[in-house]
């Protein structure tokens, strides 16, 4: 491998000029996969977690009011951007059978799905978090501190779904 870097870029909506805000260089062996694999916005701060840097980099936090970067003491272990969102004043992310809620400071609350169901996708709707599992089970959570509640299981032609969305009190699976 060679040296690589994970970078954070930003632009204003509709503006083609991009500004490089943060770069995390690999100083050891790397393989060109250095990326910020997910980001989330919470309480005036942008949280970015890189993967593939050598040595590993901590989660980076950009304070939009102060215009400064800092390092979080928490490292988020999930790198899938489709599995990260904000909910109930927390950054929510998944890891296997757990739904994790990060408060933006130091606390991570973990809720494990019953029977160690593996999380496939998640979405928010009408103040609740909805979780789809690989087996087609659909759970809801009313808050960051609530336990997942089973709503039902995909059946018939809707088996083996990979994504979930909600609108107008309908659950959509794809």
GROMACS .gro file of C-alpha atoms in nm:
model
  174
    1UNK     CA    1   0.000   0.000   0.000
    2UNK     CA    2   0.087   0.365  -0.012
    3UNK     CA    3  -0.001   0.672   0.192
    4UNK     CA    4  -0.362   0.787   0.173
    5UNK     CA    5  -0.598   1.022   0.351
    6UNK     CA    6  -0.956   1.059   0.468
    7UNK     CA    7  -1.093   1.406   0.395
    8UNK     CA    8  -1.397   1.613   0.487
    9UNK     CA    9  -1.529   1.856   0.224
   10UNK     CA   10  -1.812   2.109   0.234
   11UNK     CA   11  -2.001   2.343   0.004
   12UNK     CA   12  -2.311   2.558   0.026
   13UNK     CA   13  -2.614   2.416  -0.150
   14UNK     CA   14  -2.590   2.488  -0.522
   15UNK     CA   15  -2.230   2.606  -0.502
   16UNK     CA   16  -1.973   2.419  -0.707
   17UNK     CA   17  -1.679   2.545  -0.498
   18UNK     CA   18  -1.580   2.279  -0.242
   19UNK     CA   19  -1.369   2.351   0.064
   20UNK     CA   20  -1.150   2.082   0.217
   21UNK     CA   21  -1.207   2.114   0.592
   22UNK     CA   22  -1.023   1.822   0.750
   23UNK     CA   23  -0.766   1.567   0.635
   24UNK     CA   24  -0.650   1.260   0.823
   25UNK     CA   25  -0.336   1.122   0.662
   26UNK     CA   26  -0.220   0.765   0.693
   27UNK     CA   27   0.141   0.752   0.801
   28UNK     CA   28   0.165   0.375   0.793
   29UNK     CA   29   0.074   0.124   0.524
   30UNK     CA   30  -0.263   0.200   0.366
   31UNK     CA   31  -0.457   0.063   0.073
   32UNK     CA   32  -0.651   0.360  -0.066
   33UNK     CA   33  -0.970   0.304   0.135
   34UNK     CA   34  -0.921   0.592   0.378
   35UNK     CA   35  -1.260   0.763   0.402
   36UNK     CA   36  -1.497   0.929   0.637
   37UNK     CA   37  -1.757   0.656   0.608
   38UNK     CA   38  -2.032   0.837   0.792
   39UNK     CA   39  -2.128   1.174   0.929
   40UNK     CA   40  -2.408   1.314   1.141
   41UNK     CA   41  -2.520   1.656   1.262
   42UNK     CA   42  -2.627   1.697   1.627
   43UNK     CA   43  -2.664   2.005   1.846
   44UNK     CA   44  -2.468   2.240   1.622
   45UNK     CA   45  -2.183   1.997   1.562
   46UNK     CA   46  -2.083   1.775   1.272
   47UNK     CA   47  -1.953   1.430   1.373
   48UNK     CA   48  -1.737   1.239   1.123
   49UNK     CA   49  -1.592   0.889   1.166
   50UNK     CA   50  -1.308   0.775   0.940
   51UNK     CA   51  -1.201   0.425   0.852
   52UNK     CA   52  -0.895   0.284   0.684
   53UNK     CA   53  -0.644   0.535   0.820
   54UNK     CA   54  -0.325   0.398   0.967
   55UNK     CA   55  -0.299   0.464   1.252
   56UNK     CA   56  -0.675   0.475   1.320
   57UNK     CA   57  -0.821   0.820   1.373
   58UNK     CA   58  -1.074   0.918   1.639
   59UNK     CA   59  -1.418   1.053   1.558
   60UNK     CA   60  -1.379   1.416   1.453
   61UNK     CA   61  -1.621   1.682   1.578
   62UNK     CA   62  -1.669   2.016   1.401
   63UNK     CA   63  -1.830   2.289   1.611
   64UNK     CA   64  -2.017   2.499   1.354
   65UNK     CA   65  -2.046   2.801   1.587
   66UNK     CA   66  -1.677   2.813   1.683
   67UNK     CA   67  -1.546   2.688   1.348
   68UNK     CA   68  -1.311   2.444   1.522
   69UNK     CA   69  -1.238   2.071   1.509
   70UNK     CA   70  -1.188   1.848   1.811
   71UNK     CA   71  -1.150   1.476   1.876
   72UNK     CA   72  -1.422   1.274   2.045
   73UNK     CA   73  -1.333   1.030   2.319
   74UNK     CA   74  -1.583   0.789   2.160
   75UNK     CA   75  -1.511   0.587   1.846
   76UNK     CA   76  -1.814   0.458   1.660
   77UNK     CA   77  -1.761   0.106   1.531
   78UNK     CA   78  -2.012   0.111   1.244
   79UNK     CA   79  -1.892   0.247   0.911
   80UNK     CA   80  -2.206   0.213   0.703
   81UNK     CA   81  -2.350   0.554   0.619
   82UNK     CA   82  -2.693   0.402   0.568
   83UNK     CA   83  -2.704   0.291   0.929
   84UNK     CA   84  -2.637   0.627   1.094
   85UNK     CA   85  -2.900   0.888   1.174
   86UNK     CA   86  -3.008   1.126   1.447
   87UNK     CA   87  -3.299   1.049   1.675
   88UNK     CA   88  -3.421   1.183   2.010
   89UNK     CA   89  -3.122   1.415   2.046
   90UNK     CA   90  -2.874   1.130   1.984
   91UNK     CA   91  -2.671   0.992   1.696
   92UNK     CA   92  -2.811   0.646   1.635
   93UNK     CA   93  -2.608   0.374   1.467
   94UNK     CA   94  -2.623  -0.002   1.446
   95UNK     CA   95  -2.373  -0.278   1.501
   96UNK     CA   96  -2.493  -0.632   1.445
   97UNK     CA   97  -2.797  -0.685   1.666
   98UNK     CA   98  -2.764  -0.363   1.862
   99UNK     CA   99  -2.904  -0.015   1.816
  100UNK     CA  100  -2.667   0.234   1.975
  101UNK     CA  101  -2.745   0.590   2.083
  102UNK     CA  102  -2.456   0.837   2.121
  103UNK     CA  103  -2.535   1.159   2.309
  104UNK     CA  104  -2.260   1.357   2.135
  105UNK     CA  105  -2.042   1.371   2.445
  106UNK     CA  106  -1.929   1.046   2.601
  107UNK     CA  107  -2.230   0.822   2.661
  108UNK     CA  108  -2.337   0.540   2.431
  109UNK     CA  109  -2.659   0.360   2.522
  110UNK     CA  110  -2.702   0.018   2.360
  111UNK     CA  111  -3.031  -0.159   2.296
  112UNK     CA  112  -3.003  -0.516   2.173
  113UNK     CA  113  -3.282  -0.654   1.957
  114UNK     CA  114  -3.464  -0.962   2.090
  115UNK     CA  115  -3.318  -1.297   1.983
  116UNK     CA  116  -3.008  -1.112   1.859
  117UNK     CA  117  -3.186  -1.012   1.536
  118UNK     CA  118  -2.938  -0.848   1.297
  119UNK     CA  119  -3.018  -0.493   1.188
  120UNK     CA  120  -3.064  -0.442   0.813
  121UNK     CA  121  -3.183  -0.078   0.796
  122UNK     CA  122  -3.337   0.196   1.006
  123UNK     CA  123  -3.546   0.509   0.955
  124UNK     CA  124  -3.733   0.774   1.151
  125UNK     CA  125  -4.098   0.866   1.121
  126UNK     CA  126  -4.339   1.065   1.334
  127UNK     CA  127  -4.105   1.085   1.635
  128UNK     CA  128  -4.014   0.715   1.641
  129UNK     CA  129  -3.724   0.507   1.519
  130UNK     CA  130  -3.801   0.201   1.306
  131UNK     CA  131  -3.559  -0.087   1.264
  132UNK     CA  132  -3.573  -0.356   0.995
  133UNK     CA  133  -3.389  -0.684   1.054
  134UNK     CA  134  -3.243  -0.935   0.809
  135UNK     CA  135  -3.527  -1.173   0.892
  136UNK     CA  136  -3.787  -0.909   0.800
  137UNK     CA  137  -3.891  -0.818   1.153
  138UNK     CA  138  -3.985  -0.454   1.213
  139UNK     CA  139  -3.923  -0.292   1.550
  140UNK     CA  140  -4.005   0.057   1.676
  141UNK     CA  141  -3.850   0.268   1.950
  142UNK     CA  142  -4.027   0.567   2.103
  143UNK     CA  143  -3.710   0.724   2.249
  144UNK     CA  144  -3.338   0.669   2.289
  145UNK     CA  145  -3.405   0.507   2.626
  146UNK     CA  146  -3.691   0.280   2.522
  147UNK     CA  147  -3.658  -0.086   2.435
  148UNK     CA  148  -3.734  -0.201   2.078
  149UNK     CA  149  -4.096  -0.317   2.034
  150UNK     CA  150  -4.180  -0.572   1.764
  151UNK     CA  151  -4.444  -0.437   1.523
  152UNK     CA  152  -4.455  -0.730   1.285
  153UNK     CA  153  -4.271  -0.939   1.027
  154UNK     CA  154  -4.261  -0.899   0.651
  155UNK     CA  155  -4.453  -1.179   0.480
  156UNK     CA  156  -4.572  -1.297   0.141
  157UNK     CA  157  -4.409  -1.113  -0.147
  158UNK     CA  158  -4.239  -0.871   0.095
  159UNK     CA  159  -3.995  -1.128   0.234
  160UNK     CA  160  -3.621  -1.058   0.241
  161UNK     CA  161  -3.649  -0.677   0.240
  162UNK     CA  162  -3.331  -0.469   0.250
  163UNK     CA  163  -3.468  -0.121   0.325
  164UNK     CA  164  -3.751   0.046   0.516
  165UNK     CA  165  -3.934   0.378   0.482
  166UNK     CA  166  -4.251   0.515   0.639
  167UNK     CA  167  -4.498   0.776   0.523
  168UNK     CA  168  -4.861   0.854   0.602
  169UNK     CA  169  -4.870   0.565   0.850
  170UNK     CA  170  -4.766   0.311   0.585
  171UNK     CA  171  -4.451   0.098   0.614
  172UNK     CA  172  -4.268   0.058   0.285
  173UNK     CA  173  -4.017  -0.224   0.235
  174UNK     CA  174  -3.788  -0.269  -0.061
   0.00000   0.00000   0.00000
